[in-house]
Amino acid sequence: MAAGVVLVGGGFVAANAATTTGAARKAGVHYPVDKKANGVAAVVSAANAFLNTLDSDQQAATVLDYSQANATAWSNLPCGSSCRVGIQTGSLSDDQLAALKNVLKVALGTGKGTGYEHVLETLLADDQLASAESSGSGPAAPTDSASSEASADPSASADPSATATDAPTGTPPSGDPGGGAGGGAGYGSDIYLMAFLGTPSVDGTWQLQFGGHHLAVNVTYKDGKVAGASPFFTGVEPTSWTADDGTTYEPMAKFRNGMLALTGSLSTEQLAKAKLSESFNDVLLGPGEDGQFPETKEGIKASELSPKQQKLVLEAIHPWVAGVDDATAKKLMKTYARELNETYIGYSGGTGLDTQGDYVRIDGPSVWIEFVCQNGFVYQDKVHYHTVYRDHTRDYGNEFSFS
């Protein structure tokens, strides 16, 4: 395993984390905590409790400007802090990691199939990938953001903020000067970053951002409500594995299985209508592709499907929407259900989701979901998955304009 944060039994464990304690620590700002708070107020309280564990430099690395450049600084690549903002997990102590974990638990839900469970399993997958790579079962880890994975996935974007005028702003993460595995690239649960863009509050606008290789969580809050739960990117390599304790993990099974049930229900005639003319080796609307929705929807319209098939469309959508709190997920699902007749289903490649180029898309007036299979990078004899969930009108809480 890579040195840093690893996950054991679903919890964070610090290993060789860089910490600043005692007299060396600079006291940070104290943020108010209300342990009885509910809803968004509970997320704010958990965020504040995490901030209270940090010294002043660490707080400065975590609470950043709510700007378009910072909000869009996420990637699917193992490029550490060179393509992300915030404080790195590998720089935190046990107590700080526990507080960070609680923020994600409160914001993303604690039940089976929730966003929090998925985050934990994604981190486990990245530790598995780091272990396989270090044992020699795969090629060496890339050393910068122009990574070998980017070369393998031509449509991936290594750095969504490339110009001097719109680069992400803020103090570099504490304990990560911008070099080495964390600052450049690499695999492992110690190379993930948490940021609050804007000060967490129940009466303002701010964004919770957490991500690393194969994960980008972006939740935007406005006036005490969730204004947007997207973009949400996730991927996994390996797609499944069995841990030393005998537990088998398959973090993206629920995403894949919903799509398989949907495409598997289509008749020969419906499959012909749903077939897309393009081929895909990655998602179309990944990092750096904000607002670039195709002008014309393609595939078969859900209004042409049977009631049973329409139900399968909604069931296929749900795992992506379940990545945020239950109340918000219910509201989003009601919206997507109302818009179902104007929602399109398309696919490219095969429908087995087991071969390079197999691709499924759901595109509605609001919802946008893509799922694609790629050849493995470390596990080269297997496929790995990429997927993205966006919303035509709610990405980043609809706070920014993309052209």
mmCIF file of C-alpha atoms in Angstrom:
data_model
loop_
_atom_site.group_PDB
_atom_site.id
_atom_site.type_symbol
_atom_site.label_atom_id
_atom_site.label_comp_id
_atom_site.label_asym_id
_atom_site.label_seq_id
_atom_site.Cartn_x
_atom_site.Cartn_y
_atom_site.Cartn_z
ATOM 1 C CA MET A 1 0.000 0.000 0.000
ATOM 2 C CA ALA A 2 1.109 3.565 -0.594
ATOM 3 C CA ALA A 3 2.159 5.430 2.532
ATOM 4 C CA GLY A 4 -0.484 7.866 3.716
ATOM 5 C CA VAL A 5 -4.178 7.338 4.272
ATOM 6 C CA VAL A 6 -5.518 3.852 3.786
ATOM 7 C CA LEU A 7 -8.975 2.482 4.401
ATOM 8 C CA VAL A 8 -9.567 -0.415 6.729
ATOM 9 C CA GLY A 9 -13.094 -1.686 7.280
ATOM 10 C CA GLY A 10 -14.586 1.443 5.740
ATOM 11 C CA GLY A 11 -12.662 3.924 7.905
ATOM 12 C CA PHE A 12 -9.682 6.176 7.404
ATOM 13 C CA VAL A 13 -6.341 5.255 8.966
ATOM 14 C CA ALA A 14 -3.364 7.612 8.958
ATOM 15 C CA ALA A 15 0.015 6.161 8.082
ATOM 16 C CA ASN A 16 3.037 8.451 8.066
ATOM 17 C CA ALA A 17 0.788 11.502 7.727
ATOM 18 C CA ALA A 18 2.608 14.811 7.973
ATOM 19 C CA THR A 19 1.232 16.739 10.942
ATOM 20 C CA THR A 20 1.974 19.992 12.709
ATOM 21 C CA THR A 21 1.354 19.806 16.434
ATOM 22 C CA GLY A 22 2.080 21.630 19.655
ATOM 23 C CA ALA A 23 3.894 24.951 19.545
ATOM 24 C CA ALA A 24 4.603 24.554 15.828
ATOM 25 C CA ARG A 25 0.891 24.844 15.028
ATOM 26 C CA LYS A 26 -0.584 28.234 14.286
ATOM 27 C CA ALA A 27 -4.054 28.473 15.789
ATOM 28 C CA GLY A 28 -6.692 28.844 13.133
ATOM 29 C CA VAL A 29 -10.044 30.624 13.145
ATOM 30 C CA HIS A 30 -12.657 28.945 15.343
ATOM 31 C CA TYR A 31 -15.847 28.104 13.462
ATOM 32 C CA PRO A 32 -19.235 27.563 15.193
ATOM 33 C CA VAL A 33 -20.477 23.979 15.557
ATOM 34 C CA ASP A 34 -24.061 22.892 16.235
ATOM 35 C CA LYS A 35 -24.263 19.142 16.832
ATOM 36 C CA LYS A 36 -28.084 19.284 16.790
ATOM 37 C CA ALA A 37 -28.292 20.851 13.319
ATOM 38 C CA ASN A 38 -30.190 19.173 10.485
ATOM 39 C CA GLY A 39 -30.054 19.323 6.693
ATOM 40 C CA VAL A 40 -27.593 21.761 5.174
ATOM 41 C CA ALA A 41 -26.991 23.266 8.620
ATOM 42 C CA ALA A 42 -25.615 19.865 9.671
ATOM 43 C CA VAL A 43 -23.244 19.872 6.681
ATOM 44 C CA VAL A 44 -22.083 23.369 7.638
ATOM 45 C CA SER A 45 -21.560 22.260 11.246
ATOM 46 C CA ALA A 46 -19.549 19.208 10.148
ATOM 47 C CA ALA A 47 -17.467 21.374 7.808
ATOM 48 C CA ASN A 48 -16.797 23.808 10.641
ATOM 49 C CA ALA A 49 -15.831 20.974 12.990
ATOM 50 C CA PHE A 50 -13.304 19.800 10.408
ATOM 51 C CA LEU A 51 -11.930 23.321 9.979
ATOM 52 C CA ASN A 52 -11.520 23.590 13.763
ATOM 53 C CA THR A 53 -9.055 20.670 13.671
ATOM 54 C CA LEU A 54 -6.820 22.571 11.232
ATOM 55 C CA ASP A 55 -4.186 25.182 11.909
ATOM 56 C CA SER A 56 -4.283 28.534 10.147
ATOM 57 C CA ASP A 57 -2.208 27.422 7.150
ATOM 58 C CA GLN A 58 -4.345 24.332 6.688
ATOM 59 C CA GLN A 59 -7.528 26.380 6.916
ATOM 60 C CA ALA A 60 -6.180 28.707 4.246
ATOM 61 C CA ALA A 61 -5.543 25.682 2.033
ATOM 62 C CA THR A 62 -9.090 24.418 2.533
ATOM 63 C CA VAL A 63 -11.347 27.496 2.416
ATOM 64 C CA LEU A 64 -10.818 29.088 -0.984
ATOM 65 C CA ASP A 65 -12.548 31.624 -3.199
ATOM 66 C CA TYR A 66 -15.809 30.514 -4.753
ATOM 67 C CA SER A 67 -14.735 31.132 -8.336
ATOM 68 C CA GLN A 68 -15.327 29.418 -11.640
ATOM 69 C CA ALA A 69 -11.644 28.508 -11.899
ATOM 70 C CA ASN A 70 -11.591 26.826 -8.494
ATOM 71 C CA ALA A 71 -14.973 25.132 -8.992
ATOM 72 C CA THR A 72 -13.927 23.556 -12.279
ATOM 73 C CA ALA A 73 -10.506 22.390 -11.008
ATOM 74 C CA TRP A 74 -11.239 18.667 -10.937
ATOM 75 C CA SER A 75 -10.052 15.723 -13.000
ATOM 76 C CA ASN A 76 -10.299 11.968 -13.491
ATOM 77 C CA LEU A 77 -6.514 11.716 -13.639
ATOM 78 C CA PRO A 78 -3.975 10.680 -10.968
ATOM 79 C CA CYS A 79 -2.517 14.192 -11.005
ATOM 80 C CA GLY A 80 -2.732 15.065 -7.298
ATOM 81 C CA SER A 81 -2.813 18.761 -6.462
ATOM 82 C CA SER A 82 -1.484 19.812 -9.860
ATOM 83 C CA CYS A 83 -5.061 19.710 -11.189
ATOM 84 C CA ARG A 84 -7.073 20.165 -7.990
ATOM 85 C CA VAL A 85 -7.375 22.634 -5.120
ATOM 86 C CA GLY A 86 -7.774 22.026 -1.400
ATOM 87 C CA ILE A 87 -6.009 20.155 1.375
ATOM 88 C CA GLN A 88 -4.618 16.687 0.761
ATOM 89 C CA THR A 89 -5.712 13.686 2.819
ATOM 90 C CA GLY A 90 -2.125 12.460 3.179
ATOM 91 C CA SER A 91 -1.172 15.621 5.076
ATOM 92 C CA LEU A 92 -3.759 15.127 7.845
ATOM 93 C CA SER A 93 -3.641 13.550 11.297
ATOM 94 C CA ASP A 94 -5.996 10.840 12.579
ATOM 95 C CA ASP A 95 -8.318 13.390 14.202
ATOM 96 C CA GLN A 96 -8.354 15.594 11.130
ATOM 97 C CA LEU A 97 -9.124 12.635 8.860
ATOM 98 C CA ALA A 98 -11.964 11.547 11.134
ATOM 99 C CA ALA A 99 -13.454 15.043 10.923
ATOM 100 C CA LEU A 100 -13.073 15.096 7.121
ATOM 101 C CA LYS A 101 -14.757 11.695 6.963
ATOM 102 C CA ASN A 102 -17.675 13.077 8.967
ATOM 103 C CA VAL A 103 -18.179 15.943 6.514
ATOM 104 C CA LEU A 104 -18.568 13.444 3.672
ATOM 105 C CA LYS A 105 -20.844 11.243 5.772
ATOM 106 C CA VAL A 106 -23.207 14.096 6.609
ATOM 107 C CA ALA A 107 -23.206 15.543 3.085
ATOM 108 C CA LEU A 108 -23.445 12.317 1.089
ATOM 109 C CA GLY A 109 -25.459 9.929 3.272
ATOM 110 C CA THR A 110 -24.469 6.928 5.348
ATOM 111 C CA GLY A 111 -26.719 4.110 4.081
ATOM 112 C CA LYS A 112 -25.921 1.351 1.606
ATOM 113 C CA GLY A 113 -25.650 2.637 -1.936
ATOM 114 C CA THR A 114 -25.081 6.237 -0.858
ATOM 115 C CA GLY A 115 -22.398 8.630 -1.991
ATOM 116 C CA TYR A 116 -20.411 8.196 1.209
ATOM 117 C CA GLU A 117 -20.167 4.427 0.776
ATOM 118 C CA HIS A 118 -19.126 4.941 -2.836
ATOM 119 C CA VAL A 119 -16.393 7.405 -1.854
ATOM 120 C CA LEU A 120 -14.957 4.921 0.656
ATOM 121 C CA GLU A 121 -14.936 2.113 -1.895
ATOM 122 C CA THR A 122 -13.378 4.343 -4.558
ATOM 123 C CA LEU A 123 -10.544 5.167 -2.163
ATOM 124 C CA LEU A 124 -10.112 1.456 -1.445
ATOM 125 C CA ALA A 125 -9.916 0.820 -5.195
ATOM 126 C CA ASP A 126 -7.187 3.419 -5.563
ATOM 127 C CA ASP A 127 -5.205 1.793 -2.756
ATOM 128 C CA GLN A 128 -5.656 -1.534 -4.538
ATOM 129 C CA LEU A 129 -4.375 0.087 -7.731
ATOM 130 C CA ALA A 130 -1.374 1.560 -5.905
ATOM 131 C CA SER A 131 -0.571 -1.842 -4.412
ATOM 132 C CA ALA A 132 -0.797 -3.603 -7.775
ATOM 133 C CA GLU A 133 1.358 -0.981 -9.431
ATOM 134 C CA SER A 134 4.043 -1.090 -6.726
ATOM 135 C CA SER A 135 4.138 -4.899 -6.831
ATOM 136 C CA GLY A 136 5.053 -4.786 -10.500
ATOM 137 C CA SER A 137 1.774 -6.089 -11.936
ATOM 138 C CA GLY A 138 1.344 -2.886 -13.924
ATOM 139 C CA PRO A 139 3.439 -0.069 -15.431
ATOM 140 C CA ALA A 140 5.043 2.586 -13.277
ATOM 141 C CA ALA A 141 2.841 5.376 -11.987
ATOM 142 C CA PRO A 142 2.848 8.558 -14.066
ATOM 143 C CA THR A 143 5.042 11.324 -12.673
ATOM 144 C CA ASP A 144 3.131 14.405 -13.782
ATOM 145 C CA SER A 145 -0.293 15.550 -14.872
ATOM 146 C CA ALA A 146 0.484 14.711 -18.501
ATOM 147 C CA SER A 147 0.122 11.127 -17.343
ATOM 148 C CA SER A 148 0.200 7.860 -19.184
ATOM 149 C CA GLU A 149 -3.475 7.445 -18.321
ATOM 150 C CA ALA A 150 -4.161 10.710 -20.155
ATOM 151 C CA SER A 151 -2.323 9.290 -23.144
ATOM 152 C CA ALA A 152 -4.383 6.125 -22.935
ATOM 153 C CA ASP A 153 -7.581 8.189 -22.653
ATOM 154 C CA PRO A 154 -7.159 10.902 -25.303
ATOM 155 C CA SER A 155 -10.338 12.753 -24.399
ATOM 156 C CA ALA A 156 -9.355 13.123 -20.744
ATOM 157 C CA SER A 157 -8.289 16.564 -19.556
ATOM 158 C CA ALA A 158 -5.309 16.816 -17.233
ATOM 159 C CA ASP A 159 -5.816 20.388 -16.137
ATOM 160 C CA PRO A 160 -9.106 22.249 -16.599
ATOM 161 C CA SER A 161 -7.528 25.597 -15.646
ATOM 162 C CA ALA A 162 -4.660 26.204 -17.987
ATOM 163 C CA THR A 163 -4.447 29.961 -18.405
ATOM 164 C CA ALA A 164 -2.792 32.552 -16.204
ATOM 165 C CA THR A 165 -6.000 34.541 -15.882
ATOM 166 C CA ASP A 166 -8.289 31.764 -14.692
ATOM 167 C CA ALA A 167 -6.011 29.446 -12.751
ATOM 168 C CA PRO A 168 -7.257 28.075 -9.409
ATOM 169 C CA THR A 169 -6.350 30.309 -6.498
ATOM 170 C CA GLY A 170 -5.462 29.536 -2.910
ATOM 171 C CA THR A 171 -2.678 28.329 -0.661
ATOM 172 C CA PRO A 172 -1.075 24.991 -1.674
ATOM 173 C CA PRO A 173 -2.261 22.119 0.566
ATOM 174 C CA SER A 174 -0.410 21.855 3.861
ATOM 175 C CA GLY A 175 2.243 19.147 3.746
ATOM 176 C CA ASP A 176 2.195 19.074 -0.054
ATOM 177 C CA PRO A 177 4.588 21.558 -1.647
ATOM 178 C CA GLY A 178 3.507 20.563 -5.117
ATOM 179 C CA GLY A 179 6.093 17.883 -5.827
ATOM 180 C CA GLY A 180 6.345 14.153 -5.364
ATOM 181 C CA ALA A 181 3.472 11.721 -5.628
ATOM 182 C CA GLY A 182 0.918 14.014 -4.067
ATOM 183 C CA GLY A 183 1.786 17.176 -5.922
ATOM 184 C CA GLY A 184 2.396 15.515 -9.251
ATOM 185 C CA ALA A 185 0.640 12.216 -9.738
ATOM 186 C CA GLY A 186 0.093 8.767 -8.322
ATOM 187 C CA TYR A 187 -2.460 6.376 -6.912
ATOM 188 C CA GLY A 188 -3.695 5.865 -3.354
ATOM 189 C CA SER A 189 -6.227 7.253 -0.896
ATOM 190 C CA ASP A 190 -3.655 9.690 0.511
ATOM 191 C CA ILE A 191 -3.755 11.722 -2.726
ATOM 192 C CA TYR A 192 -7.310 13.097 -2.495
ATOM 193 C CA LEU A 193 -8.192 16.704 -1.767
ATOM 194 C CA MET A 194 -10.981 18.468 0.120
ATOM 195 C CA ALA A 195 -11.909 22.099 -0.473
ATOM 196 C CA PHE A 196 -14.677 24.461 0.590
ATOM 197 C CA LEU A 197 -15.121 27.098 -2.081
ATOM 198 C CA GLY A 198 -16.587 29.996 -0.178
ATOM 199 C CA THR A 199 -17.182 29.845 3.576
ATOM 200 C CA PRO A 200 -19.628 27.087 4.593
ATOM 201 C CA SER A 201 -22.898 28.744 5.634
ATOM 202 C CA VAL A 202 -26.688 28.374 5.551
ATOM 203 C CA ASP A 203 -27.285 31.790 4.009
ATOM 204 C CA GLY A 204 -24.663 32.081 1.276
ATOM 205 C CA THR A 205 -23.329 30.228 -1.759
ATOM 206 C CA TRP A 206 -20.480 27.749 -1.406
ATOM 207 C CA GLN A 207 -19.280 24.451 -2.827
ATOM 208 C CA LEU A 208 -18.020 21.255 -1.219
ATOM 209 C CA GLN A 209 -15.375 19.685 -3.434
ATOM 210 C CA PHE A 210 -13.699 16.335 -2.796
ATOM 211 C CA GLY A 211 -11.784 14.279 -5.294
ATOM 212 C CA GLY A 212 -8.765 12.491 -6.610
ATOM 213 C CA HIS A 213 -8.056 9.838 -9.211
ATOM 214 C CA HIS A 214 -11.369 8.502 -10.551
ATOM 215 C CA LEU A 215 -13.465 10.727 -8.279
ATOM 216 C CA ALA A 216 -14.872 14.240 -8.373
ATOM 217 C CA VAL A 217 -17.602 15.200 -5.887
ATOM 218 C CA ASN A 218 -19.029 18.705 -6.342
ATOM 219 C CA VAL A 219 -21.999 19.815 -4.244
ATOM 220 C CA THR A 220 -23.109 23.461 -4.395
ATOM 221 C CA TYR A 221 -25.122 25.032 -1.561
ATOM 222 C CA LYS A 222 -27.154 28.206 -1.846
ATOM 223 C CA ASP A 223 -29.277 29.844 0.870
ATOM 224 C CA GLY A 224 -29.444 26.674 2.942
ATOM 225 C CA LYS A 225 -30.344 24.323 0.080
ATOM 226 C CA VAL A 226 -28.469 22.069 -2.325
ATOM 227 C CA ALA A 227 -28.448 23.992 -5.595
ATOM 228 C CA GLY A 228 -26.457 21.382 -7.518
ATOM 229 C CA ALA A 229 -25.071 17.885 -6.948
ATOM 230 C CA SER A 230 -23.032 17.810 -10.147
ATOM 231 C CA PRO A 231 -20.685 17.463 -11.917
ATOM 232 C CA PHE A 232 -20.039 14.059 -10.364
ATOM 233 C CA PHE A 233 -17.329 11.955 -11.985
ATOM 234 C CA THR A 234 -16.395 8.481 -10.892
ATOM 235 C CA GLY A 235 -14.420 5.586 -12.282
ATOM 236 C CA VAL A 236 -12.778 2.443 -11.003
ATOM 237 C CA GLU A 237 -9.818 0.168 -11.682
ATOM 238 C CA PRO A 238 -9.937 -2.697 -10.914
ATOM 239 C CA THR A 239 -13.704 -3.042 -11.328
ATOM 240 C CA SER A 240 -13.793 -5.693 -8.587
ATOM 241 C CA TRP A 241 -11.390 -7.339 -6.157
ATOM 242 C CA THR A 242 -11.319 -9.396 -2.971
ATOM 243 C CA ALA A 243 -9.550 -7.957 0.052
ATOM 244 C CA ASP A 244 -7.321 -9.937 2.396
ATOM 245 C CA ASP A 245 -10.216 -10.338 4.836
ATOM 246 C CA GLY A 246 -12.328 -12.034 2.157
ATOM 247 C CA THR A 247 -14.562 -9.022 1.428
ATOM 248 C CA THR A 248 -15.324 -8.567 -2.263
ATOM 249 C CA TYR A 249 -15.690 -5.004 -3.534
ATOM 250 C CA GLU A 250 -17.316 -3.841 -6.753
ATOM 251 C CA PRO A 251 -17.857 -0.074 -6.316
ATOM 252 C CA MET A 252 -19.557 0.573 -9.641
ATOM 253 C CA ALA A 253 -21.751 -2.511 -9.893
ATOM 254 C CA LYS A 254 -24.918 -0.543 -9.142
ATOM 255 C CA PHE A 255 -24.111 1.978 -11.878
ATOM 256 C CA ARG A 256 -23.322 -0.724 -14.446
ATOM 257 C CA ASN A 257 -26.202 -3.040 -13.544
ATOM 258 C CA GLY A 258 -28.836 -0.339 -13.972
ATOM 259 C CA MET A 259 -27.554 0.404 -17.459
ATOM 260 C CA LEU A 260 -27.396 -3.307 -18.320
ATOM 261 C CA ALA A 261 -31.008 -3.806 -17.226
ATOM 262 C CA LEU A 262 -32.104 -0.847 -19.329
ATOM 263 C CA THR A 263 -30.289 -1.762 -22.552
ATOM 264 C CA GLY A 264 -31.124 -5.426 -22.013
ATOM 265 C CA SER A 265 -34.826 -4.584 -22.096
ATOM 266 C CA LEU A 266 -34.655 -3.002 -25.558
ATOM 267 C CA SER A 267 -36.002 -4.890 -28.546
ATOM 268 C CA THR A 268 -34.022 -5.262 -31.766
ATOM 269 C CA GLU A 269 -35.971 -2.378 -33.275
ATOM 270 C CA GLN A 270 -35.444 -0.191 -30.199
ATOM 271 C CA LEU A 271 -31.722 -0.987 -30.143
ATOM 272 C CA ALA A 272 -31.461 0.156 -33.744
ATOM 273 C CA LYS A 273 -33.043 3.508 -32.821
ATOM 274 C CA ALA A 274 -30.864 3.880 -29.733
ATOM 275 C CA LYS A 275 -27.583 3.194 -31.563
ATOM 276 C CA LEU A 276 -25.332 6.269 -31.735
ATOM 277 C CA SER A 277 -23.300 6.992 -34.840
ATOM 278 C CA GLU A 278 -20.196 8.006 -32.870
ATOM 279 C CA SER A 279 -17.750 5.790 -31.013
ATOM 280 C CA PHE A 280 -16.330 6.709 -27.589
ATOM 281 C CA ASN A 281 -13.161 5.857 -25.675
ATOM 282 C CA ASP A 282 -14.080 8.130 -22.745
ATOM 283 C CA VAL A 283 -16.996 10.189 -21.496
ATOM 284 C CA LEU A 284 -17.820 13.173 -23.674
ATOM 285 C CA LEU A 285 -18.384 15.669 -20.832
ATOM 286 C CA GLY A 286 -15.461 14.928 -18.546
ATOM 287 C CA PRO A 287 -13.181 17.481 -16.852
ATOM 288 C CA GLY A 288 -12.719 20.689 -18.775
ATOM 289 C CA GLU A 289 -15.871 20.093 -20.839
ATOM 290 C CA ASP A 290 -18.253 22.138 -18.694
ATOM 291 C CA GLY A 291 -21.356 23.271 -20.536
ATOM 292 C CA GLN A 292 -20.454 21.439 -23.741
ATOM 293 C CA PHE A 293 -23.705 19.480 -24.041
ATOM 294 C CA PRO A 294 -24.498 18.404 -27.624
ATOM 295 C CA GLU A 295 -27.090 20.640 -29.256
ATOM 296 C CA THR A 296 -29.069 17.680 -30.604
ATOM 297 C CA LYS A 297 -30.208 14.755 -28.488
ATOM 298 C CA GLU A 298 -29.579 11.311 -29.947
ATOM 299 C CA GLY A 299 -30.931 7.832 -29.377
ATOM 300 C CA ILE A 300 -34.405 6.561 -28.601
ATOM 301 C CA LYS A 301 -36.899 8.738 -26.769
ATOM 302 C CA ALA A 302 -38.201 7.346 -23.479
ATOM 303 C CA SER A 303 -41.753 8.174 -24.581
ATOM 304 C CA GLU A 304 -41.342 5.372 -27.139
ATOM 305 C CA LEU A 305 -40.627 2.831 -24.404
ATOM 306 C CA SER A 306 -43.071 0.709 -22.427
ATOM 307 C CA PRO A 307 -44.009 1.714 -18.868
ATOM 308 C CA LYS A 308 -41.777 -1.075 -17.547
ATOM 309 C CA GLN A 309 -38.852 0.165 -19.629
ATOM 310 C CA GLN A 310 -39.473 3.749 -18.527
ATOM 311 C CA LYS A 311 -39.228 2.565 -14.941
ATOM 312 C CA LEU A 312 -35.880 0.983 -15.813
ATOM 313 C CA VAL A 313 -34.676 4.359 -17.115
ATOM 314 C CA LEU A 314 -35.413 5.972 -13.750
ATOM 315 C CA GLU A 315 -33.845 3.054 -11.891
ATOM 316 C CA ALA A 316 -30.734 3.426 -14.052
ATOM 317 C CA ILE A 317 -30.499 7.140 -13.212
ATOM 318 C CA HIS A 318 -30.892 6.687 -9.457
ATOM 319 C CA PRO A 319 -27.375 5.457 -8.462
ATOM 320 C CA TRP A 320 -25.822 8.692 -9.725
ATOM 321 C CA VAL A 321 -28.390 10.879 -7.978
ATOM 322 C CA ALA A 322 -28.015 8.868 -4.760
ATOM 323 C CA GLY A 323 -24.556 10.390 -4.371
ATOM 324 C CA VAL A 324 -26.005 13.308 -2.406
ATOM 325 C CA ASP A 325 -28.314 13.568 0.638
ATOM 326 C CA ASP A 326 -31.660 11.740 0.501
ATOM 327 C CA ALA A 327 -33.863 14.842 0.419
ATOM 328 C CA THR A 328 -32.005 16.331 -2.539
ATOM 329 C CA ALA A 329 -31.931 12.989 -4.335
ATOM 330 C CA LYS A 330 -35.717 12.680 -4.045
ATOM 331 C CA LYS A 331 -36.250 16.156 -5.482
ATOM 332 C CA LEU A 332 -33.926 15.471 -8.391
ATOM 333 C CA MET A 333 -35.562 12.127 -9.153
ATOM 334 C CA LYS A 334 -39.002 13.783 -9.197
ATOM 335 C CA THR A 335 -37.680 16.314 -11.703
ATOM 336 C CA TYR A 336 -36.157 13.629 -13.910
ATOM 337 C CA ALA A 337 -39.390 11.598 -13.731
ATOM 338 C CA ARG A 338 -41.429 14.613 -14.885
ATOM 339 C CA GLU A 339 -39.025 15.085 -17.784
ATOM 340 C CA LEU A 340 -38.836 11.394 -18.684
ATOM 341 C CA ASN A 341 -40.810 11.571 -21.941
ATOM 342 C CA GLU A 342 -38.263 14.046 -23.328
ATOM 343 C CA THR A 343 -35.286 11.968 -22.185
ATOM 344 C CA TYR A 344 -33.196 9.986 -24.686
ATOM 345 C CA ILE A 345 -31.257 6.731 -24.288
ATOM 346 C CA GLY A 346 -28.328 5.984 -26.565
ATOM 347 C CA TYR A 347 -25.455 3.537 -26.769
ATOM 348 C CA SER A 348 -22.323 2.870 -28.793
ATOM 349 C CA GLY A 349 -20.196 -0.235 -29.165
ATOM 350 C CA GLY A 350 -21.841 -3.220 -27.488
ATOM 351 C CA THR A 351 -24.407 -3.362 -24.704
ATOM 352 C CA GLY A 352 -22.462 -5.801 -22.490
ATOM 353 C CA LEU A 353 -20.394 -3.070 -20.801
ATOM 354 C CA ASP A 354 -17.443 -5.428 -20.823
ATOM 355 C CA THR A 355 -15.427 -4.265 -23.838
ATOM 356 C CA GLN A 356 -13.408 -1.176 -24.752
ATOM 357 C CA GLY A 357 -15.788 1.365 -26.294
ATOM 358 C CA ASP A 358 -19.027 0.030 -24.810
ATOM 359 C CA TYR A 359 -20.907 3.224 -23.970
ATOM 360 C CA VAL A 360 -24.389 4.182 -22.692
ATOM 361 C CA ARG A 361 -25.884 7.671 -22.367
ATOM 362 C CA ILE A 362 -29.033 9.091 -20.761
ATOM 363 C CA ASP A 363 -29.775 12.650 -21.879
ATOM 364 C CA GLY A 364 -32.850 14.556 -20.728
ATOM 365 C CA PRO A 365 -33.932 18.176 -20.433
ATOM 366 C CA SER A 366 -31.952 18.174 -17.169
ATOM 367 C CA VAL A 367 -30.179 14.863 -16.543
ATOM 368 C CA TRP A 368 -27.019 13.817 -18.374
ATOM 369 C CA ILE A 369 -25.281 10.496 -17.610
ATOM 370 C CA GLU A 370 -22.515 8.691 -19.478
ATOM 371 C CA PHE A 371 -20.974 5.284 -18.761
ATOM 372 C CA VAL A 372 -18.034 3.960 -20.806
ATOM 373 C CA CYS A 373 -15.670 0.997 -20.736
ATOM 374 C CA GLN A 374 -11.957 1.470 -21.335
ATOM 375 C CA ASN A 375 -9.076 -0.971 -21.472
ATOM 376 C CA GLY A 376 -7.274 -1.258 -18.155
ATOM 377 C CA PHE A 377 -4.180 0.811 -17.466
ATOM 378 C CA VAL A 378 -2.577 -1.134 -14.599
ATOM 379 C CA TYR A 379 -4.813 -4.216 -14.961
ATOM 380 C CA GLN A 380 -4.264 -4.345 -18.699
ATOM 381 C CA ASP A 381 -6.163 -7.592 -19.268
ATOM 382 C CA LYS A 382 -9.388 -6.068 -17.916
ATOM 383 C CA VAL A 383 -11.628 -3.104 -18.673
ATOM 384 C CA HIS A 384 -12.149 -0.234 -16.276
ATOM 385 C CA TYR A 385 -15.075 2.187 -16.036
ATOM 386 C CA HIS A 386 -15.514 5.942 -16.353
ATOM 387 C CA THR A 387 -18.821 7.703 -15.807
ATOM 388 C CA VAL A 388 -20.044 11.244 -15.349
ATOM 389 C CA TYR A 389 -23.318 12.713 -14.074
ATOM 390 C CA ARG A 390 -24.201 16.272 -14.983
ATOM 391 C CA ASP A 391 -27.311 18.391 -15.063
ATOM 392 C CA HIS A 392 -28.004 20.772 -17.947
ATOM 393 C CA THR A 393 -29.256 23.474 -15.572
ATOM 394 C CA ARG A 394 -27.820 22.574 -12.147
ATOM 395 C CA ASP A 395 -24.086 21.944 -12.618
ATOM 396 C CA TYR A 396 -22.242 24.015 -9.985
ATOM 397 C CA GLY A 397 -25.670 25.258 -8.839
ATOM 398 C CA ASN A 398 -26.060 27.056 -12.189
ATOM 399 C CA GLU A 399 -23.726 29.751 -10.864
ATOM 400 C CA PHE A 400 -21.459 29.959 -13.909
ATOM 401 C CA SER A 401 -21.824 30.535 -17.620
ATOM 402 C CA PHE A 402 -19.949 28.310 -20.067
ATOM 403 C CA SER A 403 -19.654 29.017 -23.779
#
